[in-house]
Each structure stands twice: as structure tokens, then as C-alpha cells.
């Protein structure tokens, strides 16, 4: 029978009734094809026997069942294994069905292990727990890590790769190699290669493979790699491997020593920049004017509290401007601290020139008054000053961690120093200030208002201290005692660098900062400061005018 006859076709003509049968027949075969393809639910039901096997036999049998279930790579299998590890996988006694449970007082809510559908709520005695020991938990951890190595999501894969390296389970070696072959991301493949190398060292593979693994872990070069290489260096079964691992450990240790030195230098420069900010204003009031200003630390404190007030106003009225709070606080802190400095000079200091001891006592009294005033206005507790987003976080460079707030303070301190030197050397006020410093009587006879220069110079030094307070508010507690922690160090920096010399202040601050950080690991923070103080005392005995002494004819008024 021909096809044309079967459909009632005669010659080239197709009757309308038979033409209607064509889509019907196509629909019929399409339905049959759909019925022949297993649905997702049917495909998932293939996991049922593997899940049921988790409750059968002893722990060794369960270990094999875990391997078989994990080998499917199915997300449902991963969820069941995770529940099993957490102790919520049970077997219903009525029909031995393995289910996921949720405790509810003395009852348990049962959920289907595959579909997650809620089945019923039963008494706790109606189900029995699928027991798991620590060995099985470790196995499940490893299997879950291996199952997520093939995830389509990069973030999941990278977390899984790091977890596999951390667990260092040699049973995952083949899974790691399979994932490594399929991985195209350079960062993830690097982590997987390191995980593979760590497992190879614990495996039964040959010497050549283990020597290659040593080189891979040596390249990683962190403390985790060093710990695993140390374990390999203690293995006497392969002397050549032990020697190679020992050499790799020594190389990593040398690298860490260099990193530690570089980190100490960075911390020292960071501390030095803080000392520079705190001392640079004192270099003017003490170094240039010869005034022992014990209230200098309170000028720093006023700058920090100015930052706090600015941020509070912004938080309440314009939160979107918070990232600009420091830029707003810097000129305000300079004006407020500088204005207070001018008032102190005009009201007290100008009557005490030439009497350093009385100046010390008077400014010490002013510092107490300022501290108590701040306590009365803001309270004795620390105030919250936040970091703008551009100062938050850190960056890692060659194993060193650089926090953005410290980097900005180092940069800011150098900018303040450069601006201050420009003011002193390139402006008419700076020329007058240098003239008064070198010879007050001659400067006065040339028509320079020496009293005005004194007031502005003291205000400049105090204003710079206020700017320092803005920076210090980002790394220290803002409290009425903020300035007291820096006043002694500031005097040491100015004396050590050379009284009145800004370059000496820079060198002195950085030198003392680095010296402190190198002494602290051996002597402790307090003893390190004492040793630095003793060194400065001995140094001043040899060079009373500091590292860089000012040159000129200084004639007392």
C-alpha cells in the first residue's frame, strides 16, 4: 500500500478531509515523543535508591553510599548530603522512607528528600535518625566541596576551590583534577593546582609528582603552604622530597622576614606621618618662636572635635555629603584651632616672651581649661567619627596590606608639610616671620609689626595642629585626652630634628616612627618609647641643636 493511498490521495489532488489529518497525526507522534522523554521529576526519582542507601548498613556502607550519591553531581544530592551532615536526615519507621525533618517541640515535620514537599508531622519516636560520625562528616565536607567545583557560577567555584585547599582531603584528588581540566578561569585554576599539589604530597604518587607539588606550594608561599611543606620535610621515607621541602620552607621563611621588615617600615612611616602632623605645628610655635606650648595637643583635639561636629551636622541634614565631610572639616579646623591659638598668644603668651618656664606653666593651665571645656560640652566619652568611603578598605601588594586611611594620612602629612614650607618661603608673611625669627630688633626697625607676626605665627602653628586633628580622628579615639598622647612625642620630634627646621621635623618624625616599630616586637610598646627617649637624650648631649640646626643671627628682643 502506497503512502498516497493510505492517506486517500488520488493523483495530485488532496481531499480537504485528509489534509486535516496531517496535523492530527503530527500531534499524536509529538505526544508520544514527549511521553518517551523522562520528566525532571522522573529523572530525580533515580536518586531515590541512592538516598535510601544512606540509611542502610554500617558506617563503611554509608561511606560508599555517600560516594555514589555525590558522583551524580545533582544539586538535590548535595542538599541531602548537607542535611545528613547537619543531623536532620531521618528514616520513617512505617515504610523506611528516608526523609528530611524539621524539629517542632516533641514532633518532627517530614519533607520528601527529593521534592522538598511536606509529607506529614509525626511524633519523634516515629522516625529514626540516619547516624553519622566525624569521619562521615569530613567525607561529606569533601564531597560537597568537590560537587561545587563544577558550578556555572564563578563565585561558587572559587569558594569551593579555597575550601578544597583548606580541607586538604586526599580523597578529593580526582575530583580536583577533573575540575582543573575543565576550568578556564586563571585564578580558580591556580587555587586548584595548589590544592592538587597539597593532596599529592599526602598521596601515594611518585617522587617526581611530589617534587613538582613542592614547587607549586613554594610558589604559593603563604603560611598554609609552609605548614604543609614542613610536614613533607619531616617525612623520612623520601629523603630527596624532604630536602626539597626543607629548602622551600626556608625560602618562604626568608620571604616572610623580608615582608615583616617591609611591613615594619610601612607601619613606621605611618606612625611617622602621624607624628609629623602632630609636630609640624609645634615646630613653628616652639621651634620658630621659642614658646613651650603645652596646649599644642589641645589644638589637635579641637581639630578632631571639629570633624566630629561637621559629621554630625552632615548626618542629620545632608547624609549624601558624608564622603566630603573631611574636606569640609579641614579648613574649619584650621580656622577654629588657629583662632584659639591667636587668642592664647594675644591674651597670655605675649606677656611671657623670654620666660620659658612661666610660658610652660601658663599653657599647661590653658590645656586643662580646654580639656574641661570639651568635657562639659561633649562629655568625657569617646565620640564617633566615621571614615569616608574613599578611606575605607585596604589593598594587598606583594603580600603587604596597606590600609587606605593610613596611606591617605601619609600623603596628607606630606602635602601639609609642602604647603607650610611654601607659605614660609614664598609669601610676604613667611618672609616677615623668618626676619623676626633671625633678628627681631632689626625686623622691627624695618617696619615689620613684630607683635602681629607673633600672633599670626602662633595662629598658623595652632591651625596646622587643628588640621592634624582632622587626620588623627580617622585612626584614633576622639576624646578630651586625644592631644595628651602626642604632645611628648611631638616635642621629641622637634628637638631631635632640629628646632625650627621643617625638614628636620620630617626626618625626625619618620626616623622615630620607624625606630619605634622595629623596637616594639622585641621590647614592647612602652619600653620601645623609653628606649627612643633615652636615645634622644644621649643624642642631644652630642648635638644640642638637633639633626638640622637653623643658621642665622638670633638676637633676643
Coordinates of C-alpha atoms in Angstrom, one line a residue:
X1 CA 0.0 0.0 0.0
X2 CA 1.5 3.3 -1.0
X3 CA 1.6 6.3 1.3
X4 CA -0.7 8.3 -1.1
X5 CA -3.3 5.6 -1.0
X6 CA -3.1 5.3 2.7
X7 CA -4.0 8.9 3.1
X8 CA -6.7 8.7 0.4
X9 CA -4.7 10.8 -2.1
X10 CA -5.7 10.3 -5.8
X11 CA -3.2 11.6 -8.3
X12 CA -2.1 15.1 -7.4
X13 CA -5.3 16.1 -5.6
X14 CA -5.5 16.1 -1.8
X15 CA -9.0 16.0 -0.4
X16 CA -9.8 18.6 2.3
X17 CA -10.8 16.0 4.8
X18 CA -7.5 14.1 4.5
X19 CA -5.4 17.3 4.7
X20 CA -7.0 17.9 8.1
X21 CA -5.5 14.5 9.3
X22 CA -1.9 15.7 8.9
X23 CA -1.6 18.0 11.9
X24 CA -3.6 15.5 14.0
X25 CA -1.1 12.7 13.2
X26 CA 1.9 15.1 13.8
X27 CA 0.3 16.0 17.2
X28 CA -0.1 12.3 18.0
X29 CA 3.5 11.5 17.4
X30 CA 4.7 14.6 19.3
X31 CA 2.7 13.5 22.3
X32 CA 4.3 10.0 22.1
X33 CA 7.7 11.6 21.9
X34 CA 7.1 13.7 25.0
X35 CA 5.9 10.8 26.9
X36 CA 9.0 8.9 26.0
X37 CA 11.3 11.6 27.5
X38 CA 11.7 11.3 31.3
X39 CA 10.4 14.4 33.2
X40 CA 12.7 16.1 35.7
X41 CA 10.7 14.5 38.5
X42 CA 11.2 11.1 37.0
X43 CA 14.9 11.8 36.5
X44 CA 15.2 12.9 40.1
X45 CA 13.4 9.7 41.3
X46 CA 16.5 7.9 40.1
X47 CA 18.3 9.4 43.2
X48 CA 15.8 7.6 45.5
X49 CA 17.7 4.3 45.8
X50 CA 21.0 6.2 46.4
X51 CA 19.3 8.3 49.1
X52 CA 17.8 5.2 50.7
X53 CA 21.2 3.6 50.8
X54 CA 22.4 6.3 53.2
X55 CA 20.3 4.6 56.0
X56 CA 21.5 1.1 55.3
X57 CA 24.4 -0.9 56.9
X58 CA 27.2 0.4 58.9
X59 CA 29.4 3.5 58.6
X60 CA 31.5 1.9 55.8
X61 CA 28.4 1.1 53.8
X62 CA 27.2 4.7 54.3
X63 CA 30.6 6.0 53.1
X64 CA 30.1 4.1 49.9
X65 CA 26.6 5.4 49.6
X66 CA 27.8 9.0 50.1
X67 CA 30.4 8.5 47.3
X68 CA 27.7 7.1 44.9
X69 CA 25.3 9.9 45.7
X70 CA 28.0 12.6 45.3
X71 CA 29.1 11.1 42.0
X72 CA 25.8 12.1 40.4
X73 CA 26.7 15.8 40.8
X74 CA 23.0 16.6 41.3
X75 CA 22.1 19.7 43.4
X76 CA 19.5 17.6 45.2
X77 CA 22.2 15.1 46.2
X78 CA 24.3 18.0 47.5
X79 CA 21.3 19.2 49.6
X80 CA 20.6 15.8 51.0
X81 CA 24.3 15.3 52.0
X82 CA 24.3 18.7 53.7
X83 CA 21.2 17.8 55.7
X84 CA 22.8 14.5 56.6
X85 CA 25.9 16.2 57.9
X86 CA 23.7 18.6 60.0
X87 CA 21.9 15.6 61.6
X88 CA 18.4 16.3 60.1
X89 CA 18.2 13.2 57.8
X90 CA 15.8 10.5 59.2
X91 CA 14.1 7.3 58.2
X92 CA 10.4 6.9 58.6
X93 CA 9.7 3.7 60.5
X94 CA 6.4 2.9 58.9
X95 CA 7.9 2.4 55.4
X96 CA 11.7 3.0 55.8
X97 CA 11.5 6.1 53.6
X98 CA 14.5 8.5 54.1
X99 CA 13.2 12.0 54.7
X100 CA 14.4 15.4 55.7
X101 CA 13.0 16.6 59.0
X102 CA 12.5 19.7 61.0
X103 CA 12.1 19.6 64.7
X104 CA 9.0 21.1 66.3
X105 CA 8.8 20.7 70.0
X106 CA 8.3 16.9 70.5
X107 CA 7.3 16.3 66.9
X108 CA 9.1 16.3 63.6
X109 CA 7.8 17.7 60.3
X110 CA 8.7 15.4 57.4
X111 CA 9.7 16.6 54.0
X112 CA 10.4 14.5 50.9
X113 CA 14.1 14.3 50.3
X114 CA 13.8 14.8 46.6
X115 CA 10.9 17.2 46.0
X116 CA 11.1 19.0 49.4
X117 CA 7.3 18.6 49.7
X118 CA 5.9 18.5 53.2
X119 CA 4.6 15.0 53.9
X120 CA 3.3 15.0 57.5
X121 CA 4.0 15.8 61.1
X122 CA 4.8 12.8 63.4
X123 CA 6.0 12.0 66.8
X124 CA 9.7 11.9 67.2
X125 CA 9.6 8.2 68.0
X126 CA 8.0 7.5 64.6
X127 CA 11.4 8.2 62.8
X128 CA 14.9 7.1 63.4
X129 CA 18.0 9.3 62.7
X130 CA 20.4 8.4 59.9
X131 CA 23.5 8.2 62.1
X132 CA 26.7 9.9 61.0
X133 CA 30.1 10.1 62.7
X134 CA 33.0 12.5 62.3
X135 CA 34.7 10.5 59.6
X136 CA 31.5 10.7 57.5
X137 CA 31.1 14.4 58.2
X138 CA 34.7 15.0 56.9
X139 CA 33.9 12.9 53.9
X140 CA 30.7 14.8 53.2
X141 CA 32.5 18.1 53.6
X142 CA 35.0 17.0 50.9
X143 CA 32.3 15.7 48.6
X144 CA 30.3 18.9 48.9
X145 CA 33.4 20.9 48.0
X146 CA 34.1 18.7 45.0
X147 CA 30.5 18.9 43.8
X148 CA 30.5 22.7 43.8
X149 CA 33.8 22.9 41.8
X150 CA 31.8 22.4 38.6
X151 CA 29.2 25.1 39.4
X152 CA 28.5 27.5 36.5
X153 CA 28.8 30.4 38.9
X154 CA 32.3 31.8 39.3
X155 CA 31.8 32.9 42.9
X156 CA 30.7 29.4 43.9
X157 CA 33.6 27.7 42.2
X158 CA 36.2 30.0 43.7
X159 CA 34.8 29.5 47.2
X160 CA 34.7 25.7 46.6
X161 CA 38.3 25.7 45.4
X162 CA 39.5 27.6 48.5
X163 CA 37.5 25.2 50.7
X164 CA 39.1 22.2 49.0
X165 CA 42.6 23.6 49.6
X166 CA 41.8 24.3 53.3
X167 CA 40.3 20.8 53.9
X168 CA 43.3 19.1 52.1
X169 CA 41.4 15.8 51.8
X170 CA 43.3 13.4 49.5
X171 CA 40.1 11.6 48.6
X172 CA 39.2 14.7 46.5
X173 CA 42.2 14.5 44.3
X174 CA 40.5 13.0 41.3
X175 CA 37.6 15.4 41.6
X176 CA 40.0 18.3 41.8
X177 CA 41.9 17.1 38.7
X178 CA 38.6 16.7 36.8
X179 CA 37.6 20.3 37.7
X180 CA 41.1 21.6 36.9
X181 CA 40.9 20.2 33.4
X182 CA 37.5 21.9 32.8
X183 CA 38.4 25.2 34.5
X184 CA 39.2 28.2 32.2
X185 CA 39.4 30.9 34.9
X186 CA 43.1 31.6 35.7
X187 CA 42.6 32.5 39.4
X188 CA 40.5 29.4 40.1
X189 CA 42.8 27.1 38.2
X190 CA 45.7 28.4 40.2
X191 CA 44.0 27.6 43.5
X192 CA 43.0 24.2 42.2
X193 CA 46.6 23.5 41.2
X194 CA 47.8 24.4 44.7
X195 CA 45.1 22.1 46.2
X196 CA 46.1 19.3 43.9
X197 CA 49.8 19.8 44.9
X198 CA 48.9 19.7 48.6
X199 CA 47.0 16.4 48.1
X200 CA 49.7 14.9 46.0
X201 CA 52.2 15.3 48.9
X202 CA 49.8 13.2 51.1
X203 CA 49.1 10.7 48.3
X204 CA 50.9 7.5 47.2
X205 CA 52.1 9.1 44.0
X206 CA 55.8 9.0 42.9
X207 CA 58.7 11.2 43.7
X208 CA 58.6 13.3 40.6
X209 CA 55.0 14.3 41.1
X210 CA 55.7 15.2 44.7
X211 CA 58.7 17.3 43.8
X212 CA 56.5 19.2 41.3
X213 CA 54.0 19.7 44.1
X214 CA 56.7 21.2 46.3
X215 CA 57.5 23.8 43.7
X216 CA 53.8 24.7 43.3
X217 CA 53.3 25.2 47.1
X218 CA 56.6 27.1 47.2
X219 CA 55.2 29.5 44.6
X220 CA 52.0 30.0 46.7
X221 CA 54.3 31.0 49.6
X222 CA 51.9 31.6 52.4
X223 CA 51.7 30.1 55.9
X224 CA 49.3 27.3 54.9
X225 CA 51.7 26.2 52.2
X226 CA 54.6 26.5 54.6
X227 CA 52.8 24.2 57.1
X228 CA 52.2 21.5 54.6
X229 CA 55.8 21.7 53.2
X230 CA 57.1 21.4 56.8
X231 CA 55.1 18.1 57.1
X232 CA 56.6 16.9 53.9
X233 CA 60.1 17.8 55.1
X234 CA 59.7 15.6 58.2
X235 CA 58.9 12.5 56.0
X236 CA 62.0 10.2 56.2
X237 CA 60.6 7.8 53.6
X238 CA 61.7 10.1 50.7
X239 CA 65.0 11.9 51.6
X240 CA 65.0 13.8 48.4
X241 CA 61.5 15.0 48.9
X242 CA 62.3 16.0 52.5
X243 CA 65.3 18.1 51.3
X244 CA 63.3 19.8 48.6
X245 CA 60.5 20.6 51.0
X246 CA 63.0 21.9 53.6
X247 CA 64.6 24.3 51.0
X248 CA 61.1 25.5 50.0
X249 CA 60.2 26.2 53.7
X250 CA 63.5 28.1 54.2
X251 CA 62.7 30.2 51.1
X252 CA 59.2 31.1 52.3
X253 CA 60.6 32.0 55.8
X254 CA 63.1 34.4 54.2
X255 CA 60.3 35.9 52.2
X256 CA 58.3 36.4 55.3
X257 CA 61.2 38.0 57.1
X258 CA 61.6 40.5 54.2
X259 CA 57.8 41.1 54.3
X260 CA 58.0 41.7 58.0
X261 CA 60.7 44.2 57.6
X262 CA 58.8 46.0 54.8
X263 CA 55.6 45.9 57.0
X264 CA 57.5 47.4 59.9
X265 CA 58.9 50.2 57.6
X266 CA 55.3 50.9 56.4
X267 CA 54.0 50.9 59.9
X268 CA 56.9 53.2 60.9
X269 CA 56.2 55.6 58.1
X270 CA 52.5 55.5 59.1
X271 CA 53.4 56.4 62.7
X272 CA 55.9 58.9 61.5
X273 CA 53.3 60.7 59.4
X274 CA 51.1 60.9 62.5
X275 CA 54.0 62.3 64.5
X276 CA 54.8 64.7 61.6
X277 CA 51.2 66.1 61.6
X278 CA 51.2 66.5 65.4
X279 CA 54.7 68.0 65.5
X280 CA 54.7 70.3 62.4
X281 CA 52.7 73.0 64.1
X282 CA 54.8 72.7 67.2
X283 CA 57.9 73.2 65.0
X284 CA 56.6 76.7 64.4
X285 CA 55.4 77.7 67.9
X286 CA 58.3 76.1 69.7
X287 CA 61.0 76.0 67.0
X288 CA 60.5 79.4 65.5
X289 CA 59.0 81.4 68.4
X290 CA 60.8 79.6 71.2
X291 CA 57.5 79.1 73.1
X292 CA 57.0 75.9 75.1
X293 CA 53.3 75.4 74.3
X294 CA 51.8 72.7 76.4
X295 CA 48.4 73.4 75.0
X296 CA 49.5 72.3 71.5
X297 CA 47.9 68.9 72.0
X298 CA 44.6 70.6 72.7
X299 CA 44.8 72.3 69.3
X300 CA 44.9 68.8 67.8
X301 CA 41.9 67.8 70.0
X302 CA 39.9 70.9 68.8
X303 CA 40.5 69.8 65.2
X304 CA 39.3 66.3 65.9
X305 CA 36.1 67.6 67.6
X306 CA 35.5 70.0 64.7
X307 CA 35.5 66.9 62.4
X308 CA 33.0 65.2 64.8
X309 CA 30.7 68.3 64.7
X310 CA 30.8 68.5 60.9
X311 CA 30.0 64.9 60.5
X312 CA 27.1 65.1 63.0
X313 CA 25.6 68.1 61.1
X314 CA 26.0 66.2 57.8
X315 CA 24.4 63.0 59.2
X316 CA 21.4 64.9 60.3
X317 CA 20.9 67.3 57.4
X318 CA 22.7 66.0 54.3
X319 CA 23.8 62.4 54.5
X320 CA 24.8 62.4 50.9
X321 CA 27.7 64.8 51.7
X322 CA 29.3 62.4 54.2
X323 CA 32.2 61.5 51.9
X324 CA 33.1 65.2 51.7
X325 CA 33.0 65.7 55.5
X326 CA 36.8 65.7 55.9
X327 CA 37.2 68.2 53.0
X328 CA 34.7 70.5 54.8
X329 CA 36.3 69.9 58.2
X330 CA 39.9 70.7 57.2
X331 CA 39.5 74.5 56.7
X332 CA 37.1 74.8 59.6
X333 CA 39.6 73.0 61.9
X334 CA 42.4 75.3 60.7
X335 CA 40.3 78.4 61.4
X336 CA 39.0 77.3 64.8
X337 CA 42.3 76.0 66.2
X338 CA 44.2 78.9 64.6
X339 CA 41.7 81.4 66.1
X340 CA 42.1 79.9 69.6
X341 CA 45.9 80.0 69.1
X342 CA 45.7 83.7 68.3
X343 CA 43.6 84.4 71.4
X344 CA 46.1 82.4 73.6
X345 CA 49.0 84.4 72.1
X346 CA 47.3 87.8 72.5
X347 CA 45.9 87.1 75.9
X348 CA 48.7 85.2 77.6
X349 CA 51.9 84.4 75.6
X350 CA 52.8 87.9 74.6
X351 CA 53.3 88.9 78.2
X352 CA 55.7 85.9 78.8
X353 CA 58.2 86.1 76.0
X354 CA 61.7 85.3 77.3
X355 CA 60.3 83.4 80.3
X356 CA 60.0 79.8 79.0
X357 CA 59.2 78.2 82.4
X358 CA 56.3 80.6 83.0
X359 CA 55.1 80.0 79.4
X360 CA 55.1 76.3 80.1
X361 CA 53.0 76.6 83.2
X362 CA 50.6 79.1 81.7
X363 CA 50.0 76.9 78.6
X364 CA 49.6 73.8 80.7
X365 CA 46.8 75.6 82.6
X366 CA 45.2 76.6 79.3
X367 CA 45.3 72.9 78.2
X368 CA 43.5 71.9 81.4
X369 CA 40.8 74.6 80.7
X370 CA 40.3 73.5 77.1
X371 CA 40.1 69.8 78.1
X372 CA 37.4 70.6 80.8
X373 CA 35.5 72.8 78.4
X374 CA 35.3 70.0 75.8
X375 CA 34.2 67.6 78.6
X376 CA 31.5 69.9 79.6
X377 CA 30.2 70.4 76.0
X378 CA 30.7 66.9 74.5
X379 CA 31.0 64.7 77.6
X380 CA 34.0 62.6 78.7
X381 CA 33.4 59.6 76.5
X382 CA 34.8 58.9 73.0
X383 CA 32.9 60.4 70.1
X384 CA 32.2 58.5 66.9
X385 CA 34.0 59.8 63.8
X386 CA 33.4 57.8 60.7
X387 CA 35.7 57.1 57.7
X388 CA 34.5 58.3 54.3
X389 CA 34.1 55.5 51.7
X390 CA 37.3 56.6 49.9
X391 CA 39.3 56.0 53.1
X392 CA 37.8 52.6 54.0
X393 CA 39.3 49.3 53.0
X394 CA 42.8 48.1 52.1
X395 CA 44.9 46.9 49.2
X396 CA 47.3 43.9 49.1
X397 CA 50.6 44.4 47.3
X398 CA 53.1 41.5 47.2
X399 CA 51.8 40.1 50.5
X400 CA 51.7 43.5 52.2
X401 CA 48.4 45.0 53.4
X402 CA 48.1 48.8 53.0
X403 CA 45.0 50.3 54.6
X404 CA 43.6 53.3 52.7
X405 CA 43.3 55.5 55.8
X406 CA 47.0 55.2 56.7
X407 CA 48.0 55.8 53.0
X408 CA 45.9 58.9 52.9
X409 CA 47.4 60.2 56.1
X410 CA 50.9 59.7 54.8
X411 CA 50.0 61.6 51.7
X412 CA 48.2 64.3 53.6
X413 CA 51.0 64.9 56.0
X414 CA 53.5 65.4 53.1
X415 CA 51.0 67.8 51.4
X416 CA 50.6 69.8 54.7
X417 CA 54.4 70.0 55.0
X418 CA 54.8 71.2 51.4
X419 CA 52.1 73.8 51.8
X420 CA 53.6 75.1 55.1
X421 CA 57.1 75.3 53.6
X422 CA 55.6 77.2 50.6
X423 CA 53.9 79.7 52.9
X424 CA 57.2 80.3 54.9
X425 CA 59.4 80.6 51.8
X426 CA 57.2 82.1 49.1
X427 CA 54.8 84.6 50.8
X428 CA 55.4 88.0 52.3
X429 CA 54.2 86.7 55.7
X430 CA 56.7 83.9 55.6
X431 CA 59.5 86.4 54.8
X432 CA 58.4 88.6 57.8
X433 CA 58.3 85.6 60.0
X434 CA 61.8 84.5 59.1
X435 CA 63.0 88.0 59.6
X436 CA 61.5 88.3 63.1
X437 CA 63.0 84.9 63.9
X438 CA 66.5 85.8 62.9
X439 CA 66.7 89.3 64.3
X440 CA 63.6 90.7 66.0
X441 CA 65.0 94.3 66.6
X442 CA 66.2 94.8 63.1
X443 CA 62.9 93.5 61.7
X444 CA 61.1 96.0 64.0
X445 CA 63.3 98.8 62.8
X446 CA 62.5 97.9 59.2
X447 CA 58.8 98.5 59.9
X448 CA 57.6 94.9 60.5
X449 CA 54.9 94.7 63.1
X450 CA 56.6 92.0 65.2
X451 CA 53.6 91.6 67.6
X452 CA 51.3 90.9 64.6
X453 CA 53.8 88.4 63.2
X454 CA 54.0 86.7 66.6
X455 CA 50.2 86.3 66.8
X456 CA 49.8 85.1 63.2
X457 CA 52.8 82.7 63.6
X458 CA 51.3 81.2 66.7
X459 CA 47.9 81.0 65.0
X460 CA 49.5 79.3 62.0
X461 CA 51.1 76.7 64.2
X462 CA 47.9 76.1 66.1
X463 CA 45.9 75.9 62.8
X464 CA 48.2 73.2 61.4
X465 CA 47.7 71.3 64.7
X466 CA 43.9 71.5 64.1
X467 CA 44.4 70.0 60.6
X468 CA 46.4 67.3 62.2
X469 CA 43.4 66.6 64.5
X470 CA 41.2 66.0 61.4
X471 CA 43.6 63.3 60.2
X472 CA 44.0 61.7 63.6
X473 CA 40.3 61.5 64.1
X474 CA 40.4 58.8 61.4
X475 CA 42.8 56.5 63.3
X476 CA 42.4 57.4 67.0
X477 CA 39.7 57.9 69.6
X478 CA 38.2 61.4 69.6
X479 CA 38.2 62.3 73.3
X480 CA 39.3 65.2 75.5
X481 CA 42.6 63.4 76.1
X482 CA 43.4 62.9 72.4
X483 CA 46.2 65.6 72.4
X484 CA 47.9 64.3 75.5
X485 CA 49.1 61.2 73.7
X486 CA 51.0 63.2 71.1
X487 CA 52.5 66.2 72.9
X488 CA 55.6 64.5 74.3
X489 CA 56.3 62.7 71.1
X490 CA 55.9 66.0 69.2
X491 CA 58.5 67.7 71.4
X492 CA 60.9 64.8 70.9
X493 CA 60.4 65.0 67.1
X494 CA 61.1 68.8 67.0
X495 CA 64.1 68.6 69.3
X496 CA 65.6 65.6 67.5
X497 CA 65.1 67.0 64.0
X498 CA 66.4 70.5 64.8
X499 CA 64.5 73.3 66.5
X500 CA 62.7 75.4 63.9
X501 CA 63.7 73.3 60.8
X502 CA 60.8 71.7 59.0
X503 CA 63.0 69.3 57.0
X504 CA 64.4 68.2 60.4
X505 CA 60.8 67.7 61.6
X506 CA 60.1 65.4 58.7
X507 CA 63.3 63.4 59.1
X508 CA 62.9 63.2 62.9
X509 CA 59.2 62.1 62.7
X510 CA 59.9 59.3 60.2
X511 CA 63.1 58.2 62.0
X512 CA 61.4 57.9 65.3
X513 CA 58.3 56.2 63.8
X514 CA 60.3 53.5 62.1
X515 CA 62.6 53.1 65.1
X516 CA 59.5 52.6 67.4
X517 CA 58.1 49.9 65.1
X518 CA 61.3 47.9 64.9
X519 CA 61.8 48.0 68.6
X520 CA 58.2 47.1 69.6
X521 CA 58.4 43.4 68.7
X522 CA 61.4 42.9 70.9
X523 CA 60.9 45.4 73.8
X524 CA 57.1 46.1 73.8
X525 CA 55.4 49.4 73.1
X526 CA 56.2 51.1 76.4
X527 CA 59.8 50.1 76.7
X528 CA 60.3 51.0 73.0
X529 CA 59.2 54.6 73.7
X530 CA 61.5 54.7 76.7
X531 CA 64.5 53.5 74.6
X532 CA 63.7 56.1 72.0
X533 CA 63.6 58.8 74.7
X534 CA 66.9 57.6 76.1
X535 CA 68.4 57.7 72.6
X536 CA 67.2 61.3 72.1
X537 CA 68.6 62.4 75.4
X538 CA 72.0 60.9 74.5
X539 CA 71.8 62.4 71.0
X540 CA 71.0 65.9 72.3
X541 CA 74.1 65.7 74.6
X542 CA 76.2 65.2 71.4
X543 CA 74.2 67.6 69.1
X544 CA 72.3 70.1 71.3
X545 CA 70.7 71.8 68.2
X546 CA 69.4 68.6 66.7
X547 CA 70.0 67.0 63.3
X548 CA 69.4 70.1 61.2
X549 CA 70.1 73.3 63.2
X550 CA 68.9 76.7 61.9
X551 CA 71.6 79.1 60.7
X552 CA 71.3 82.8 61.3
X553 CA 71.8 85.6 63.8
X554 CA 69.3 85.2 66.5
X555 CA 69.1 88.2 68.8
X556 CA 66.8 88.2 71.7
X557 CA 64.5 91.2 72.0

